[in-house]
XYZ file of C-alpha atoms in Angstrom:
563
model
C 11.849 47.754 135.529
C 12.611 45.978 132.224
C 11.417 42.434 131.684
C 14.355 39.981 131.818
C 15.258 38.224 128.556
C 14.630 34.827 130.092
C 11.061 35.863 130.910
C 10.458 36.914 127.334
C 11.721 33.561 126.082
C 9.463 31.740 128.475
C 6.474 33.715 127.263
C 7.198 32.786 123.651
C 7.633 29.162 124.559
C 4.219 29.125 126.213
C 2.431 29.876 122.909
C 0.707 26.577 122.119
C 1.533 24.709 118.942
C -1.512 24.092 116.789
C -1.639 20.561 115.428
C -1.849 20.220 111.686
C -0.521 21.877 108.547
C -0.939 25.533 107.565
C -1.043 26.193 103.825
C -0.570 29.934 103.460
C 0.187 32.645 100.905
C -2.027 31.216 98.173
C -4.509 32.570 95.657
C -7.289 30.277 96.776
C -10.734 29.843 95.297
C -13.513 27.430 96.169
C -17.252 27.072 95.651
C -19.023 28.936 98.431
C -21.889 26.454 98.746
C -24.340 28.930 97.212
C -23.380 28.633 93.551
C -20.661 31.272 93.682
C -16.908 31.352 94.256
C -15.161 32.333 97.489
C -11.551 33.572 97.517
C -9.104 32.977 100.370
C -5.410 33.224 101.224
C -4.706 30.225 103.435
C -6.156 27.254 105.278
C -5.326 24.911 108.115
C -5.444 21.132 107.708
C -6.146 19.069 110.819
C -4.077 15.965 111.601
C -6.938 13.752 110.402
C -6.847 15.271 106.911
C -9.779 17.698 107.113
C -9.915 21.437 106.595
C -9.952 23.036 110.049
C -9.960 26.745 109.173
C -9.937 28.941 106.074
C -8.178 32.311 106.203
C -9.108 35.397 104.215
C -7.276 38.687 103.881
C -6.636 40.123 107.340
C -7.502 36.957 109.246
C -5.124 36.019 112.038
C -3.166 32.810 111.506
C -1.937 30.521 114.291
C 1.369 31.740 115.721
C 2.823 28.256 115.841
C 1.824 25.170 113.842
C 3.311 21.733 113.463
C 3.906 22.243 109.738
C 3.698 25.237 107.458
C 3.812 25.349 103.664
C 4.359 28.623 101.843
C 2.201 28.486 98.719
C 4.340 31.221 97.083
C 1.258 32.873 95.643
C 0.190 29.836 93.661
C -3.441 29.166 92.757
C -5.271 26.607 94.899
C -8.606 25.053 93.918
C -10.574 22.090 95.300
C -9.816 18.642 93.956
C -11.842 17.981 90.834
C -14.529 15.285 90.969
C -15.270 13.253 87.845
C -18.979 12.483 88.098
C -18.904 9.716 85.484
C -15.933 7.564 84.522
C -14.750 4.004 84.137
C -11.710 3.457 86.320
C -10.596 0.011 85.216
C -11.311 0.679 81.533
C -9.137 3.788 81.829
C -6.304 1.684 83.173
C -6.691 -1.085 80.613
C -6.713 1.505 77.825
C -3.219 2.487 78.999
C -2.087 -1.149 78.805
C -3.481 -2.020 75.362
C -3.526 -0.559 71.854
C -4.802 3.028 71.852
C -6.322 4.257 68.585
C -7.905 7.431 69.945
C -5.556 9.776 68.100
C -5.650 7.966 64.742
C -7.092 10.338 62.141
C -7.551 7.875 59.282
C -8.206 4.208 58.684
C -4.736 3.820 57.174
C -3.122 5.346 60.267
C -5.141 3.045 62.509
C -4.139 -0.014 60.481
C -0.492 1.049 60.635
C -0.662 1.341 64.421
C -2.384 -2.031 64.689
C 0.347 -3.693 62.612
C 3.063 -2.060 64.732
C 1.392 -3.170 67.957
C 1.047 -6.724 66.670
C 4.733 -6.850 65.749
C 5.769 -5.420 69.119
C 3.724 -7.971 71.105
C 4.493 -11.362 69.541
C 3.453 -13.268 72.670
C 0.011 -11.689 73.017
C -2.709 -14.312 72.394
C -5.147 -11.591 71.234
C -4.686 -8.062 69.903
C -6.791 -5.890 72.218
C -7.357 -2.163 72.117
C -9.797 0.713 72.022
C -10.433 4.265 70.893
C -11.173 3.939 67.167
C -13.667 6.331 65.648
C -14.718 6.021 62.023
C -16.222 9.523 62.128
C -12.820 10.955 63.055
C -11.385 9.028 60.098
C -13.806 10.671 57.680
C -15.447 7.327 56.831
C -19.161 7.115 56.104
C -19.107 3.425 57.060
C -17.716 1.097 59.708
C -14.366 -0.675 59.221
C -14.323 -4.359 58.274
C -12.796 -7.595 59.470
C -10.953 -7.941 56.154
C -9.234 -4.591 56.716
C -8.240 -5.606 60.226
C -6.898 -8.972 59.047
C -4.045 -7.326 57.153
C -2.279 -6.067 60.260
C -2.978 -8.731 62.860
C -0.997 -11.695 61.595
C -3.772 -14.245 62.016
C -4.215 -13.580 65.743
C -7.697 -12.784 67.037
C -8.193 -9.031 67.348
C -10.918 -7.142 69.196
C -10.857 -3.352 69.281
C -13.516 -1.364 71.139
C -14.921 1.803 69.594
C -14.218 5.085 71.409
C -17.737 5.171 72.904
C -17.483 1.628 74.275
C -20.696 0.671 72.475
C -19.243 -1.088 69.432
C -16.340 -3.391 68.680
C -14.268 -4.309 65.637
C -13.222 -7.941 65.175
C -10.981 -9.609 62.627
C -11.674 -12.941 60.931
C -9.744 -14.919 63.554
C -11.901 -13.413 66.319
C -15.074 -14.149 64.359
C -13.961 -17.741 64.029
C -13.005 -18.001 67.724
C -16.490 -16.806 68.672
C -18.236 -19.008 66.108
C -19.867 -16.048 64.372
C -21.346 -16.868 60.967
C -23.936 -15.441 58.602
C -26.530 -17.472 60.519
C -25.726 -15.916 63.915
C -28.792 -13.901 64.978
C -28.656 -10.412 66.442
C -29.056 -10.561 70.220
C -31.719 -8.450 71.893
C -30.413 -4.896 72.111
C -27.533 -5.508 69.712
C -26.627 -5.675 66.069
C -24.104 -7.629 64.002
C -23.197 -5.673 60.888
C -23.144 -7.712 57.672
C -21.502 -7.395 54.284
C -24.098 -6.150 51.823
C -25.241 -8.827 49.431
C -23.493 -11.766 51.110
C -24.946 -11.770 54.613
C -21.506 -12.540 56.086
C -20.523 -10.754 59.315
C -18.644 -7.588 58.404
C -16.631 -7.421 61.626
C -18.381 -4.712 63.680
C -20.701 -5.502 66.580
C -22.909 -2.917 68.284
C -24.071 -2.719 71.911
C -25.349 -6.087 73.240
C -23.771 -7.903 70.283
C -20.277 -6.967 71.497
C -20.560 -9.648 74.198
C -20.439 -12.333 71.491
C -16.758 -11.507 70.910
C -15.744 -9.915 74.204
C -16.733 -13.040 76.121
C -14.130 -15.026 74.175
C -11.128 -12.804 74.800
C -8.646 -13.765 77.544
C -9.853 -12.872 81.020
C -7.881 -10.276 82.926
C -5.940 -11.757 85.841
C -6.086 -10.131 89.278
C -2.549 -8.820 88.783
C -3.627 -7.294 85.454
C -6.446 -5.501 87.224
C -4.070 -4.254 89.911
C -1.781 -2.816 87.237
C -4.725 -1.230 85.418
C -5.894 0.436 88.625
C -2.424 1.856 89.173
C -2.348 3.242 85.638
C -5.798 4.775 86.045
C -4.927 6.435 89.344
C -1.801 8.008 87.871
C -3.765 9.367 84.890
C -6.480 10.824 87.132
C -4.154 12.357 89.718
C -2.085 14.048 87.003
C -5.216 15.853 85.811
C -6.318 16.916 89.284
C -9.091 14.335 89.719
C -9.270 13.427 93.400
C -12.592 11.537 93.338
C -14.522 9.695 90.662
C -17.875 7.977 90.271
C -17.059 4.584 88.754
C -19.965 3.731 86.487
C -20.308 -0.010 86.101
C -18.237 -1.598 88.881
C -18.037 -5.382 88.657
C -17.238 -7.568 91.651
C -13.781 -8.107 90.116
C -13.261 -4.348 89.910
C -14.405 -3.898 93.503
C -11.950 -6.522 94.703
C -9.143 -4.724 92.870
C -10.101 -1.483 94.620
C -10.090 -3.230 97.972
C -6.785 -4.978 97.344
C -5.189 -1.615 96.651
C -6.785 -0.063 99.721
C -5.716 -2.957 101.948
C -2.047 -2.160 101.268
C -2.438 1.622 101.219
C -2.241 2.012 97.448
C -5.721 3.446 96.837
C -5.000 7.154 96.559
C -8.057 8.542 94.767
C -11.590 8.368 96.151
C -13.876 5.976 94.255
C -17.660 5.907 94.551
C -18.950 2.812 92.772
C -22.170 2.145 90.880
C -22.566 -1.574 90.273
C -22.521 -3.046 86.778
C -25.559 -5.248 87.424
C -28.077 -6.183 90.081
C -25.986 -9.250 90.877
C -22.854 -7.130 91.359
C -24.856 -4.679 93.454
C -25.929 -7.417 95.862
C -22.482 -9.044 95.951
C -20.800 -5.755 96.805
C -23.361 -3.951 98.914
C -25.532 -6.738 100.237
C -28.550 -5.196 101.963
C -27.694 -1.620 100.986
C -25.002 0.890 100.030
C -21.719 0.504 101.881
C -20.411 3.132 104.265
C -17.265 5.029 103.355
C -14.308 2.681 103.720
C -10.544 3.103 104.078
C -10.642 6.676 105.361
C -13.227 7.877 102.848
C -11.421 6.298 99.900
C -14.070 3.810 98.741
C -17.844 3.516 98.807
C -20.525 1.650 96.855
C -23.534 3.889 96.285
C -25.820 2.224 93.807
C -26.593 0.680 90.444
C -25.705 1.680 86.879
C -28.210 0.733 84.164
C -27.861 1.018 80.377
C -31.043 2.102 78.627
C -29.563 2.718 75.167
C -26.329 2.854 73.223
C -24.297 5.719 71.782
C -24.947 8.254 69.056
C -21.760 7.508 67.099
C -22.651 3.856 66.567
C -26.358 4.709 66.093
C -27.338 2.849 69.240
C -28.789 5.886 71.017
C -32.574 5.472 71.258
C -34.295 8.287 69.368
C -37.936 9.320 69.073
C -37.605 9.433 65.273
C -35.285 7.581 62.864
C -31.716 8.738 62.387
C -31.340 11.501 59.828
C -28.489 9.606 58.166
C -30.048 6.131 58.439
C -33.849 6.072 58.282
C -33.893 2.304 58.905
C -33.151 2.656 62.613
C -34.081 4.688 65.671
C -31.427 3.069 67.862
C -31.014 0.056 70.088
C -32.834 0.143 73.443
C -31.087 -2.150 75.889
C -34.206 -3.020 77.860
C -37.936 -2.491 77.779
C -39.699 0.177 79.804
C -40.999 -2.516 82.132
C -37.529 -3.980 82.628
C -36.122 -0.529 83.378
C -38.803 0.168 85.978
C -38.359 -3.223 87.616
C -34.577 -2.872 87.921
C -34.769 0.683 89.208
C -37.373 -0.430 91.735
C -35.258 -3.364 92.895
C -32.318 -1.061 93.607
C -34.431 1.648 95.223
C -36.097 -0.914 97.473
C -32.810 -1.290 99.363
C -31.911 2.405 99.132
C -29.316 2.026 96.396
C -28.981 5.124 94.225
C -29.934 4.563 90.581
C -27.922 5.932 87.649
C -29.328 5.332 84.144
C -27.366 5.752 80.921
C -29.643 7.647 78.507
C -28.303 9.386 75.411
C -31.142 9.576 72.861
C -34.283 11.650 73.316
C -36.535 8.576 73.598
C -34.201 7.070 76.187
C -34.248 10.279 78.223
C -38.038 10.478 78.053
C -38.282 6.847 79.160
C -36.048 7.251 82.198
C -37.828 10.475 83.182
C -41.126 8.582 82.926
C -39.721 5.871 85.189
C -38.459 8.418 87.738
C -41.867 10.089 87.769
C -43.622 6.784 88.390
C -41.198 5.423 90.989
C -41.088 8.677 92.955
C -44.658 8.045 94.019
C -43.480 4.890 95.815
C -39.899 5.649 96.848
C -39.932 8.798 98.926
C -37.073 10.689 100.447
C -33.792 11.900 99.007
C -33.229 9.506 96.093
C -31.151 11.680 93.746
C -32.080 9.735 90.615
C -29.234 10.147 88.118
C -29.516 10.430 84.344
C -26.115 9.683 82.850
C -25.196 11.683 79.704
C -28.611 13.209 78.864
C -27.067 14.176 75.541
C -30.128 14.485 73.307
C -33.309 15.623 75.058
C -36.556 16.696 73.434
C -37.056 20.334 74.549
C -40.510 19.365 75.807
C -38.856 16.945 78.256
C -36.201 19.324 79.599
C -38.445 20.842 82.323
C -38.890 17.360 83.788
C -35.257 17.341 84.951
C -36.324 19.823 87.603
C -38.628 17.283 89.224
C -37.986 14.640 91.900
C -34.430 15.804 92.646
C -33.159 14.424 89.343
C -29.454 14.868 88.628
C -28.097 15.474 85.126
C -24.706 13.778 84.992
C -23.173 15.192 81.810
C -19.794 15.389 80.064
C -18.910 18.693 78.364
C -16.070 17.189 76.315
C -18.603 15.030 74.471
C -20.178 18.132 72.944
C -16.869 19.306 71.492
C -16.061 15.843 70.118
C -19.545 14.934 68.892
C -21.059 18.083 67.432
C -20.388 17.375 63.743
C -21.454 13.752 64.130
C -24.546 14.833 66.094
C -25.573 17.133 63.251
C -25.301 14.218 60.800
C -27.168 11.773 63.047
C -29.980 14.159 64.010
C -30.312 16.719 61.252
C -30.737 20.461 61.927
C -34.242 20.275 63.396
C -33.416 18.119 66.448
C -30.443 19.978 67.935
C -32.260 22.335 70.305
C -32.014 19.869 73.204
C -28.516 18.605 72.411
C -26.001 18.845 75.288
C -28.363 21.408 76.833
C -26.449 22.249 80.001
C -27.865 25.706 80.613
C -31.466 24.765 79.884
C -31.318 21.705 82.141
C -29.657 23.662 84.960
C -32.365 26.318 84.654
C -34.960 23.731 85.698
C -33.294 23.423 89.094
C -31.665 20.089 88.327
C -28.140 19.611 89.669
C -25.443 19.479 86.983
C -22.695 16.968 87.747
C -19.861 17.053 85.217
C -17.422 14.291 84.315
C -15.481 12.874 81.388
C -16.711 9.323 80.727
C -13.037 8.375 80.768
C -11.610 6.613 78.759
C -14.191 7.702 76.152
C -12.833 11.199 76.728
C -9.658 11.861 78.708
C -10.322 12.885 82.309
C -9.341 16.544 81.909
C -11.706 18.651 84.016
C -10.135 21.987 83.077
C -10.640 21.187 79.421
C -14.241 20.356 80.292
C -14.650 23.730 82.019
C -13.330 25.477 78.900
C -15.826 23.602 76.708
C -18.686 24.328 79.093
C -18.147 28.102 78.932
C -17.442 28.324 75.180
C -19.131 25.355 73.428
C -15.928 25.167 71.383
C -13.259 22.551 70.742
C -9.497 23.006 71.180
C -9.343 24.552 67.700
C -11.632 27.379 68.798
C -14.361 26.218 66.482
C -17.075 26.910 65.751
C -16.828 30.678 66.009
C -18.955 31.865 68.962
C -19.643 28.222 69.908
C -21.987 25.432 68.885
C -25.536 26.057 70.096
C -23.989 28.890 72.159
C -27.201 29.542 74.073
C -26.345 26.448 76.142
C -22.974 27.727 77.399
C -22.769 28.230 81.153
C -20.787 30.562 83.418
C -17.355 29.766 84.811
C -18.823 29.599 88.302
C -21.460 27.086 87.193
C -18.879 24.939 85.383
C -16.503 24.882 88.356
C -19.370 23.995 90.667
C -20.456 21.154 88.357
C -16.989 19.574 88.654
C -16.901 20.027 92.437
C -20.005 20.593 94.547
C -22.415 19.319 91.875
C -20.454 16.122 91.365
C -20.137 15.687 95.142
C -23.883 16.152 95.603
C -24.547 13.577 92.878
C -22.718 10.957 94.962
C -24.182 11.984 98.372
C -20.878 13.566 99.422
C -21.770 17.265 99.444
C -20.806 17.633 103.121
C -17.464 15.939 102.593
C -16.088 16.745 99.136
C -16.076 19.551 96.587
C -15.084 22.577 98.694
C -12.183 23.921 100.692
C -14.189 24.691 103.820
C -14.119 23.702 107.508
C -15.030 20.068 108.033
C -14.415 18.998 104.435
C -11.772 16.492 103.387
C -8.630 18.416 102.469
C -8.603 17.539 98.758
C -7.079 20.354 96.727
C -4.825 21.250 93.819
C -2.025 23.679 93.131
C -2.520 24.824 89.521
C -0.872 27.406 87.280
C -4.078 29.162 86.188
C -6.959 30.930 87.909
C -10.020 29.596 86.039
C -12.101 32.605 87.104
C -9.732 35.061 85.399
C -7.986 33.192 82.579
C -9.065 33.033 78.952
C -10.873 29.832 77.905
C -7.748 28.695 76.049
C -5.657 29.243 79.172
C -8.188 27.307 81.245
C -7.996 24.436 78.758
C -4.208 24.376 79.098
C -4.226 24.539 82.908
C -1.323 22.590 84.363
C -1.831 20.726 87.610
C 1.269 21.220 89.748
C 0.313 19.170 92.793
C -2.650 17.018 93.804
C -3.430 16.646 97.512
C -5.931 14.195 98.989
C -6.840 14.099 102.666
C -4.164 16.650 103.483
C -1.415 14.533 101.926
C 0.340 15.195 98.642
C -0.702 12.386 96.305
C 0.957 13.578 93.086
C 3.500 16.172 92.029
C 4.279 17.308 88.482
C 7.875 18.029 89.461
C 8.421 14.538 90.859
C 6.584 12.932 87.961
C 8.740 14.766 85.437
C 11.923 13.949 87.347
C 11.012 10.277 87.363
C 10.306 10.357 83.621
C 13.700 11.940 82.917
C 15.689 9.619 85.173
C 18.215 7.483 83.260
C 17.521 3.807 82.862
C 19.605 1.663 85.244
C 22.591 0.027 83.626
C 22.340 -3.689 82.945
C 24.782 -5.961 84.718
């Protein structure tokens, strides 16, 4: 006897509906948790924004789900994690004068004059991104040159590395800087040869002499800057970032956004100072807040400056300036004391170290402190750009993390050759050698020093080349790493560096559903194609946080007519 139609319908209706969202028909790839890459075709997101199941070829999908999205064969990868950036500085760079693309002093001065004319009500001319090396200058710019385009208003422009600033005469006067002003500890005021007058450029600790006089950002300015930063990060597929140098004012801006549901990216903060650390965290690191959107992990310390402004602390004098070996920002004793103070309350410590002497010093401190502070500390060395080859094996000790930025190598290589000479390049941007010690590589951008473009960083990591394809075969090509290693460094490595390896960095059951739709498979594409990868959609916690199509539509929308 045939089954009645009504019985068939009833049977279908009894199939339970699985809660959540099924993303299917995708070319998915994710770190497998073992250093390799796993491929998949679909995944299920639970109602609370976590990955519930991952489906491979032949796996049975749920018959009925609350929501289903056909991926139409698009590539899906985990959300990228920027292991080292500056969130608020990224936002403020969008709101002020940007000189990062200026290729000559004349072009920079032209842009400064145009900005001044376009902002007649601004009390100061503020900006960032200048780079005298990019201009082909063998010197720093001067206050007199800046005077011509700033109309008598104080001007303060931060160098691309954030470790030097360029002031005009009005700013020098506002800060009371004269020929008699002494260099502060850890800083340098450049002077005009022969006269002793301040030339207009301030390096490292000396930048505070001018920066402290500029108008303070209002809370609403910080809120706008955070919004600008989030948009820039989401558009490049960055779903989480380690904010290196969070002030209490920054933290309050993050919380204000989260309080009203406007904090879309995940931010893990490292306090700007011991005082900020205690104000934010109190007796220890905070838990994850706002549905895993915000957390304060530890303390950021500056041990030296940057290579471009000759503030990086080297073991031997600079090849192009034998009078200096850099500008250490604290003594070895001070470094050890501050690291110890943070570790005492279980805050993670991240130390900025660029020069080979700085890296040796922080490795010495880690070695000493590890005898006292046991357990899983994950000491972080930020940048680790120039390391004496004899010190590289030490990164494999004490669970040390090398937090590095591939884009710096492409931008800095010519300058690094000039600063170091040919005999000190073996340990420069040594990703492969450091990883071979067993140290975890955590990749980031140092945004806004470099734009937060993780796919560009992956391309640099596997080629050691810039966007122009130079140099042929790569710079110090023995330090290039595999695609799998580069992808892991921007995902699982970066997650591990912020104690989030069981939460972020993979598309796997139990992980937060942070993922991207992109137009390129980074495991198959050419390096140039990887560099040009276009992020189509950015999802965080199972919710779409950014869409290229919507962003482009908004940009093309006509301006509303005035009444």
